[in-house]
């Protein structure tokens, strides 16, 4: 049994979120929380909230033991891209893509 939490439309590019996700995949919840607290990345703060949400879902909705939980699955998928225009020299305009992410985090109980 897995308890999941989703974070949609996070205004950080998926490849940057994936770096933080790789750090906590497969770790137990307390270790993952400690890693996220000490990681100086912008994606760490939303991932902490997401991990807390997944743990709360496991505890309240699935009656799982919090001490036995580990991060079974975590990944970032690309969301919609906000397209912006940056004025350049001689009347030109370059496109700026502001990427978003949809992050999924699942926790499961160890046997």
mmCIF file of N, CA and C in Angstrom:
data_model
loop_
_atom_site.group_PDB
_atom_site.id
_atom_site.type_symbol
_atom_site.label_atom_id
_atom_site.label_comp_id
_atom_site.label_asym_id
_atom_site.label_seq_id
_atom_site.Cartn_x
_atom_site.Cartn_y
_atom_site.Cartn_z
ATOM 1 N N UNK A 1 0.847 -1.188 0.000
ATOM 2 C CA UNK A 1 0.000 0.000 0.000
ATOM 3 C C UNK A 1 0.887 1.245 0.000
ATOM 4 N N UNK A 2 0.556 2.169 -0.865
ATOM 5 C CA UNK A 2 1.299 3.423 -0.954
ATOM 6 C C UNK A 2 0.372 4.594 -0.663
ATOM 7 N N UNK A 3 0.932 5.612 -0.046
ATOM 8 C CA UNK A 3 0.225 6.878 0.130
ATOM 9 C C UNK A 3 0.950 7.906 -0.723
ATOM 10 N N UNK A 4 0.190 8.642 -1.531
ATOM 11 C CA UNK A 4 0.807 9.579 -2.464
ATOM 12 C C UNK A 4 0.426 11.009 -2.132
ATOM 13 N N UNK A 5 1.263 11.920 -2.594
ATOM 14 C CA UNK A 5 0.962 13.352 -2.539
ATOM 15 C C UNK A 5 1.450 13.950 -3.852
ATOM 16 N N UNK A 6 0.701 14.911 -4.354
ATOM 17 C CA UNK A 6 1.021 15.539 -5.634
ATOM 18 C C UNK A 6 1.235 17.033 -5.437
ATOM 19 N N UNK A 7 2.179 17.572 -6.188
ATOM 20 C CA UNK A 7 2.420 19.007 -6.215
ATOM 21 C C UNK A 7 2.380 19.423 -7.672
ATOM 22 N N UNK A 8 1.402 20.235 -8.021
ATOM 23 C CA UNK A 8 1.224 20.611 -9.422
ATOM 24 C C UNK A 8 1.586 22.076 -9.629
ATOM 25 N N UNK A 9 2.044 22.368 -10.823
ATOM 26 C CA UNK A 9 2.364 23.732 -11.257
ATOM 27 C C UNK A 9 3.445 24.389 -10.403
ATOM 28 N N UNK A 10 4.431 23.621 -9.968
ATOM 29 C CA UNK A 10 5.572 24.185 -9.243
ATOM 30 C C UNK A 10 6.416 24.980 -10.226
ATOM 31 N N UNK A 11 6.739 26.237 -9.902
ATOM 32 C CA UNK A 11 7.427 27.120 -10.839
ATOM 33 C C UNK A 11 8.940 26.928 -10.785
ATOM 34 N N UNK A 12 9.371 25.680 -10.872
ATOM 35 C CA UNK A 12 10.785 25.327 -10.964
ATOM 36 C C UNK A 12 10.884 24.285 -12.078
ATOM 37 N N UNK A 13 11.912 24.373 -12.882
ATOM 38 C CA UNK A 13 12.075 23.447 -14.010
ATOM 39 C C UNK A 13 12.205 22.002 -13.504
ATOM 40 N N UNK A 14 11.638 21.044 -14.238
ATOM 41 C CA UNK A 14 11.663 19.646 -13.798
ATOM 42 C C UNK A 14 13.064 19.079 -13.600
ATOM 43 N N UNK A 15 14.032 19.498 -14.437
ATOM 44 C CA UNK A 15 15.381 18.941 -14.285
ATOM 45 C C UNK A 15 16.031 19.404 -12.992
ATOM 46 N N UNK A 16 15.640 20.578 -12.484
ATOM 47 C CA UNK A 16 16.166 21.061 -11.204
ATOM 48 C C UNK A 16 15.497 20.341 -10.034
ATOM 49 N N UNK A 17 14.199 20.052 -10.174
ATOM 50 C CA UNK A 17 13.478 19.324 -9.130
ATOM 51 C C UNK A 17 13.978 17.882 -9.067
ATOM 52 N N UNK A 18 14.301 17.314 -10.227
ATOM 53 C CA UNK A 18 14.742 15.920 -10.292
ATOM 54 C C UNK A 18 16.047 15.698 -9.519
ATOM 55 N N UNK A 19 16.911 16.711 -9.461
ATOM 56 C CA UNK A 19 18.159 16.614 -8.696
ATOM 57 C C UNK A 19 17.852 16.365 -7.227
ATOM 58 N N UNK A 20 16.890 17.114 -6.686
ATOM 59 C CA UNK A 20 16.507 16.965 -5.283
ATOM 60 C C UNK A 20 15.764 15.648 -5.074
ATOM 61 N N UNK A 21 14.924 15.262 -6.039
ATOM 62 C CA UNK A 21 14.169 14.012 -5.928
ATOM 63 C C UNK A 21 15.108 12.802 -5.858
ATOM 64 N N UNK A 22 16.192 12.840 -6.628
ATOM 65 C CA UNK A 22 17.154 11.735 -6.635
ATOM 66 C C UNK A 22 17.832 11.549 -5.284
ATOM 67 N N UNK A 23 17.941 12.636 -4.516
ATOM 68 C CA UNK A 23 18.604 12.558 -3.210
ATOM 69 C C UNK A 23 17.801 11.741 -2.197
ATOM 70 N N UNK A 24 16.463 11.785 -2.294
ATOM 71 C CA UNK A 24 15.631 11.166 -1.251
ATOM 72 C C UNK A 24 14.972 9.858 -1.669
ATOM 73 N N UNK A 25 15.063 9.496 -2.922
ATOM 74 C CA UNK A 25 14.404 8.270 -3.395
ATOM 75 C C UNK A 25 14.967 7.051 -2.673
ATOM 76 N N UNK A 26 14.068 6.228 -2.084
ATOM 77 C CA UNK A 26 14.471 5.001 -1.404
ATOM 78 C C UNK A 26 14.871 5.179 0.057
ATOM 79 N N UNK A 27 14.973 6.408 0.532
ATOM 80 C CA UNK A 27 15.378 6.662 1.923
ATOM 81 C C UNK A 27 14.151 6.593 2.843
ATOM 82 N N UNK A 28 14.391 6.305 4.125
ATOM 83 C CA UNK A 28 13.279 6.361 5.066
ATOM 84 C C UNK A 28 12.916 7.831 5.320
ATOM 85 N N UNK A 29 11.715 8.053 5.816
ATOM 86 C CA UNK A 29 11.145 9.401 5.880
ATOM 87 C C UNK A 29 11.979 10.354 6.735
ATOM 88 N N UNK A 30 12.458 9.899 7.880
ATOM 89 C CA UNK A 30 13.231 10.794 8.753
ATOM 90 C C UNK A 30 14.565 11.183 8.110
ATOM 91 N N UNK A 31 15.212 10.242 7.431
ATOM 92 C CA UNK A 31 16.461 10.534 6.728
ATOM 93 C C UNK A 31 16.208 11.483 5.555
ATOM 94 N N UNK A 32 15.139 11.233 4.801
ATOM 95 C CA UNK A 32 14.792 12.090 3.672
ATOM 96 C C UNK A 32 14.513 13.518 4.136
ATOM 97 N N UNK A 33 13.824 13.658 5.253
ATOM 98 C CA UNK A 33 13.523 14.989 5.789
ATOM 99 C C UNK A 33 14.808 15.705 6.190
ATOM 100 N N UNK A 34 15.731 14.978 6.814
ATOM 101 C CA UNK A 34 17.009 15.570 7.221
ATOM 102 C C UNK A 34 17.819 16.007 6.001
ATOM 103 N N UNK A 35 17.821 15.195 4.950
ATOM 104 C CA UNK A 35 18.543 15.538 3.720
ATOM 105 C C UNK A 35 17.959 16.802 3.100
ATOM 106 N N UNK A 36 16.636 16.863 3.022
ATOM 107 C CA UNK A 36 15.980 18.029 2.418
ATOM 108 C C UNK A 36 16.228 19.304 3.219
ATOM 109 N N UNK A 37 16.266 19.177 4.541
ATOM 110 C CA UNK A 37 16.497 20.352 5.398
ATOM 111 C C UNK A 37 17.891 20.943 5.159
ATOM 112 N N UNK A 38 18.864 20.097 4.807
ATOM 113 C CA UNK A 38 20.241 20.548 4.658
ATOM 114 C C UNK A 38 20.644 20.801 3.202
ATOM 115 N N UNK A 39 19.718 20.624 2.266
ATOM 116 C CA UNK A 39 20.036 20.816 0.854
ATOM 117 C C UNK A 39 19.740 22.256 0.438
ATOM 118 N N UNK A 40 20.742 22.995 -0.045
ATOM 119 C CA UNK A 40 20.537 24.404 -0.395
ATOM 120 C C UNK A 40 20.024 24.597 -1.822
ATOM 121 N N UNK A 41 18.917 23.954 -2.146
ATOM 122 C CA UNK A 41 18.307 24.073 -3.471
ATOM 123 C C UNK A 41 16.925 24.695 -3.313
ATOM 124 N N UNK A 42 16.476 25.414 -4.339
ATOM 125 C CA UNK A 42 15.155 26.054 -4.292
ATOM 126 C C UNK A 42 14.037 25.021 -4.199
ATOM 127 N N UNK A 43 14.240 23.844 -4.779
ATOM 128 C CA UNK A 43 13.207 22.808 -4.793
ATOM 129 C C UNK A 43 13.078 22.091 -3.450
ATOM 130 N N UNK A 44 14.005 22.299 -2.531
ATOM 131 C CA UNK A 44 13.980 21.589 -1.255
ATOM 132 C C UNK A 44 12.766 21.957 -0.410
ATOM 133 N N UNK A 45 12.441 23.249 -0.359
ATOM 134 C CA UNK A 45 11.338 23.700 0.486
ATOM 135 C C UNK A 45 9.988 23.117 0.057
ATOM 136 N N UNK A 46 9.619 23.197 -1.240
ATOM 137 C CA UNK A 46 8.366 22.555 -1.639
ATOM 138 C C UNK A 46 8.385 21.036 -1.455
ATOM 139 N N UNK A 47 9.551 20.413 -1.602
ATOM 140 C CA UNK A 47 9.641 18.963 -1.423
ATOM 141 C C UNK A 47 9.440 18.573 0.047
ATOM 142 N N UNK A 48 9.888 19.416 0.980
ATOM 143 C CA UNK A 48 9.655 19.164 2.406
ATOM 144 C C UNK A 48 8.155 19.152 2.679
ATOM 145 N N UNK A 49 7.439 20.156 2.146
ATOM 146 C CA UNK A 49 5.997 20.226 2.341
ATOM 147 C C UNK A 49 5.301 19.020 1.715
ATOM 148 N N UNK A 50 5.779 18.604 0.549
ATOM 149 C CA UNK A 50 5.189 17.465 -0.143
ATOM 150 C C UNK A 50 5.412 16.170 0.642
ATOM 151 N N UNK A 51 6.607 16.002 1.190
ATOM 152 C CA UNK A 51 6.913 14.817 1.998
ATOM 153 C C UNK A 51 6.044 14.773 3.247
ATOM 154 N N UNK A 52 5.883 15.920 3.912
ATOM 155 C CA UNK A 52 5.010 15.984 5.099
ATOM 156 C C UNK A 52 3.573 15.638 4.737
ATOM 157 N N UNK A 53 3.124 16.094 3.570
ATOM 158 C CA UNK A 53 1.770 15.804 3.113
ATOM 159 C C UNK A 53 1.580 14.311 2.849
ATOM 160 N N UNK A 54 2.565 13.689 2.204
ATOM 161 C CA UNK A 54 2.481 12.252 1.921
ATOM 162 C C UNK A 54 2.467 11.434 3.207
ATOM 163 N N UNK A 55 3.266 11.848 4.197
ATOM 164 C CA UNK A 55 3.295 11.156 5.492
ATOM 165 C C UNK A 55 1.956 11.307 6.202
ATOM 166 N N UNK A 56 1.377 12.512 6.154
ATOM 167 C CA UNK A 56 0.070 12.743 6.766
ATOM 168 C C UNK A 56 -1.009 11.913 6.084
ATOM 169 N N UNK A 57 -0.943 11.807 4.742
ATOM 170 C CA UNK A 57 -1.897 10.969 4.012
ATOM 171 C C UNK A 57 -1.773 9.509 4.430
ATOM 172 N N UNK A 58 -0.542 9.037 4.592
ATOM 173 C CA UNK A 58 -0.307 7.650 4.997
ATOM 174 C C UNK A 58 -0.870 7.383 6.392
ATOM 175 N N UNK A 59 -0.636 8.327 7.283
ATOM 176 C CA UNK A 59 -1.064 8.157 8.675
ATOM 177 C C UNK A 59 -2.583 8.247 8.816
ATOM 178 N N UNK A 60 -3.180 9.242 8.190
ATOM 179 C CA UNK A 60 -4.604 9.499 8.399
ATOM 180 C C UNK A 60 -5.522 8.697 7.477
ATOM 181 N N UNK A 61 -5.128 8.510 6.219
ATOM 182 C CA UNK A 61 -6.018 7.853 5.268
ATOM 183 C C UNK A 61 -5.795 6.351 5.163
ATOM 184 N N UNK A 62 -4.563 5.887 5.430
ATOM 185 C CA UNK A 62 -4.241 4.469 5.235
ATOM 186 C C UNK A 62 -3.813 3.773 6.523
ATOM 187 N N UNK A 63 -3.827 4.478 7.653
ATOM 188 C CA UNK A 63 -3.475 3.918 8.964
ATOM 189 C C UNK A 63 -2.116 3.220 8.965
ATOM 190 N N UNK A 64 -1.121 3.844 8.336
ATOM 191 C CA UNK A 64 0.230 3.279 8.302
ATOM 192 C C UNK A 64 1.031 3.786 9.504
ATOM 193 N N UNK A 65 2.044 3.010 9.877
ATOM 194 C CA UNK A 65 2.941 3.396 10.966
ATOM 195 C C UNK A 65 4.007 4.346 10.409
ATOM 196 N N UNK A 66 4.090 5.545 10.967
ATOM 197 C CA UNK A 66 4.999 6.586 10.465
ATOM 198 C C UNK A 66 6.459 6.162 10.591
ATOM 199 N N UNK A 67 6.794 5.384 11.601
ATOM 200 C CA UNK A 67 8.181 4.965 11.832
ATOM 201 C C UNK A 67 8.692 4.007 10.753
ATOM 202 N N UNK A 68 7.775 3.297 10.076
ATOM 203 C CA UNK A 68 8.178 2.309 9.073
ATOM 204 C C UNK A 68 8.153 2.845 7.647
ATOM 205 N N UNK A 69 7.798 4.109 7.459
ATOM 206 C CA UNK A 69 7.634 4.658 6.112
ATOM 207 C C UNK A 69 8.962 4.972 5.442
ATOM 208 N N UNK A 70 8.990 4.783 4.127
ATOM 209 C CA UNK A 70 10.131 5.193 3.312
ATOM 210 C C UNK A 70 9.607 5.774 2.006
ATOM 211 N N UNK A 71 10.440 6.553 1.324
ATOM 212 C CA UNK A 71 10.051 7.182 0.062
ATOM 213 C C UNK A 71 10.180 6.130 -1.039
ATOM 214 N N UNK A 72 9.052 5.594 -1.486
ATOM 215 C CA UNK A 72 9.088 4.520 -2.478
ATOM 216 C C UNK A 72 9.175 5.054 -3.899
ATOM 217 N N UNK A 73 8.631 6.246 -4.125
ATOM 218 C CA UNK A 73 8.567 6.784 -5.476
ATOM 219 C C UNK A 73 8.613 8.307 -5.394
ATOM 220 N N UNK A 74 9.416 8.926 -6.225
ATOM 221 C CA UNK A 74 9.387 10.387 -6.346
ATOM 222 C C UNK A 74 9.900 10.758 -7.732
ATOM 223 N N UNK A 75 9.116 11.563 -8.454
ATOM 224 C CA UNK A 75 9.536 12.006 -9.777
ATOM 225 C C UNK A 75 8.883 13.337 -10.115
ATOM 226 N N UNK A 76 9.503 14.048 -11.047
ATOM 227 C CA UNK A 76 8.996 15.339 -11.515
ATOM 228 C C UNK A 76 8.715 15.238 -13.007
ATOM 229 N N UNK A 77 7.498 15.566 -13.380
ATOM 230 C CA UNK A 77 7.102 15.590 -14.786
ATOM 231 C C UNK A 77 6.940 17.043 -15.219
ATOM 232 N N UNK A 78 7.181 17.330 -16.494
ATOM 233 C CA UNK A 78 7.010 18.714 -16.937
ATOM 234 C C UNK A 78 5.548 19.130 -16.951
ATOM 235 N N UNK A 79 5.301 20.354 -16.496
ATOM 236 C CA UNK A 79 3.969 20.944 -16.566
ATOM 237 C C UNK A 79 3.920 21.918 -17.732
ATOM 238 N N UNK A 80 2.915 22.779 -17.764
ATOM 239 C CA UNK A 80 2.837 23.751 -18.854
ATOM 240 C C UNK A 80 3.983 24.757 -18.791
ATOM 241 N N UNK A 81 4.375 25.251 -19.950
ATOM 242 C CA UNK A 81 5.473 26.214 -20.040
ATOM 243 C C UNK A 81 4.883 27.611 -20.213
ATOM 244 N N UNK A 82 5.312 28.537 -19.345
ATOM 245 C CA UNK A 82 4.902 29.929 -19.490
ATOM 246 C C UNK A 82 5.856 30.582 -20.477
ATOM 247 N N UNK A 83 5.334 31.057 -21.578
ATOM 248 C CA UNK A 83 6.185 31.629 -22.627
ATOM 249 C C UNK A 83 6.213 33.145 -22.480
ATOM 250 N N UNK A 84 7.402 33.699 -22.348
ATOM 251 C CA UNK A 84 7.590 35.135 -22.172
ATOM 252 C C UNK A 84 8.524 35.654 -23.256
ATOM 253 N N UNK A 85 8.529 36.972 -23.453
ATOM 254 C CA UNK A 85 9.352 37.571 -24.492
ATOM 255 C C UNK A 85 10.336 38.538 -23.857
ATOM 256 N N UNK A 86 11.601 38.447 -24.247
ATOM 257 C CA UNK A 86 12.661 39.334 -23.764
ATOM 258 C C UNK A 86 13.096 40.230 -24.920
ATOM 259 N N UNK A 87 12.936 41.549 -24.783
ATOM 260 C CA UNK A 87 13.384 42.438 -25.859
ATOM 261 C C UNK A 87 14.896 42.371 -26.021
ATOM 262 N N UNK A 88 15.354 42.363 -27.272
ATOM 263 C CA UNK A 88 16.778 42.319 -27.574
ATOM 264 C C UNK A 88 17.128 43.499 -28.483
ATOM 265 N N UNK A 89 18.371 43.558 -28.885
ATOM 266 C CA UNK A 89 18.847 44.682 -29.689
ATOM 267 C C UNK A 89 18.207 44.708 -31.080
ATOM 268 N N UNK A 90 18.113 45.894 -31.646
ATOM 269 C CA UNK A 90 17.651 46.129 -33.014
ATOM 270 C C UNK A 90 16.220 45.630 -33.246
ATOM 271 N N UNK A 91 15.376 45.754 -32.235
ATOM 272 C CA UNK A 91 13.959 45.423 -32.387
ATOM 273 C C UNK A 91 13.623 43.951 -32.366
ATOM 274 N N UNK A 92 14.588 43.118 -32.075
ATOM 275 C CA UNK A 92 14.325 41.681 -32.017
ATOM 276 C C UNK A 92 13.706 41.317 -30.667
ATOM 277 N N UNK A 93 13.183 40.111 -30.605
ATOM 278 C CA UNK A 93 12.642 39.592 -29.347
ATOM 279 C C UNK A 93 12.998 38.115 -29.242
ATOM 280 N N UNK A 94 13.522 37.722 -28.095
ATOM 281 C CA UNK A 94 13.846 36.321 -27.844
ATOM 282 C C UNK A 94 12.809 35.747 -26.900
ATOM 283 N N UNK A 95 12.521 34.464 -27.086
ATOM 284 C CA UNK A 95 11.562 33.809 -26.208
ATOM 285 C C UNK A 95 12.249 33.292 -24.953
ATOM 286 N N UNK A 96 11.586 33.491 -23.821
ATOM 287 C CA UNK A 96 12.030 32.933 -22.539
ATOM 288 C C UNK A 96 10.978 31.916 -22.108
ATOM 289 N N UNK A 97 11.387 30.676 -21.888
ATOM 290 C CA UNK A 97 10.479 29.632 -21.421
ATOM 291 C C UNK A 97 10.602 29.483 -19.914
ATOM 292 N N UNK A 98 9.513 29.747 -19.209
ATOM 293 C CA UNK A 98 9.489 29.560 -17.759
ATOM 294 C C UNK A 98 8.790 28.233 -17.503
ATOM 295 N N UNK A 99 9.577 27.239 -17.149
ATOM 296 C CA UNK A 99 9.060 25.885 -17.048
ATOM 297 C C UNK A 99 8.429 25.611 -15.681
ATOM 298 N N UNK A 100 7.427 24.716 -15.681
ATOM 299 C CA UNK A 100 6.771 24.303 -14.445
ATOM 300 C C UNK A 100 6.881 22.786 -14.308
ATOM 301 N N UNK A 101 6.626 22.301 -13.105
ATOM 302 C CA UNK A 101 6.754 20.871 -12.808
ATOM 303 C C UNK A 101 5.513 20.354 -12.101
ATOM 304 N N UNK A 102 5.219 19.091 -12.329
ATOM 305 C CA UNK A 102 4.248 18.357 -11.530
ATOM 306 C C UNK A 102 5.054 17.281 -10.797
ATOM 307 N N UNK A 103 5.067 17.334 -9.473
ATOM 308 C CA UNK A 103 5.882 16.409 -8.677
ATOM 309 C C UNK A 103 4.955 15.404 -7.987
ATOM 310 N N UNK A 104 5.337 14.135 -8.033
ATOM 311 C CA UNK A 104 4.604 13.065 -7.356
ATOM 312 C C UNK A 104 5.548 12.400 -6.361
ATOM 313 N N UNK A 105 5.062 12.229 -5.126
ATOM 314 C CA UNK A 105 5.868 11.578 -4.090
ATOM 315 C C UNK A 105 4.989 10.528 -3.410
ATOM 316 N N UNK A 106 5.506 9.313 -3.316
ATOM 317 C CA UNK A 106 4.765 8.213 -2.668
ATOM 318 C C UNK A 106 5.603 7.636 -1.535
ATOM 319 N N UNK A 107 4.929 7.325 -0.440
ATOM 320 C CA UNK A 107 5.597 6.648 0.682
ATOM 321 C C UNK A 107 4.910 5.301 0.912
ATOM 322 N N UNK A 108 5.699 4.320 1.331
ATOM 323 C CA UNK A 108 5.175 2.977 1.606
ATOM 324 C C UNK A 108 5.798 2.458 2.895
ATOM 325 N N UNK A 109 5.178 1.429 3.463
ATOM 326 C CA UNK A 109 5.686 0.820 4.685
ATOM 327 C C UNK A 109 6.707 -0.258 4.355
ATOM 328 N N UNK A 110 7.785 -0.306 5.148
ATOM 329 C CA UNK A 110 8.743 -1.413 5.028
ATOM 330 C C UNK A 110 8.174 -2.616 5.737
ATOM 331 N N UNK A 111 8.443 -3.789 5.156
ATOM 332 C CA UNK A 111 7.946 -5.011 5.797
ATOM 333 C C UNK A 111 8.757 -5.369 7.003
#
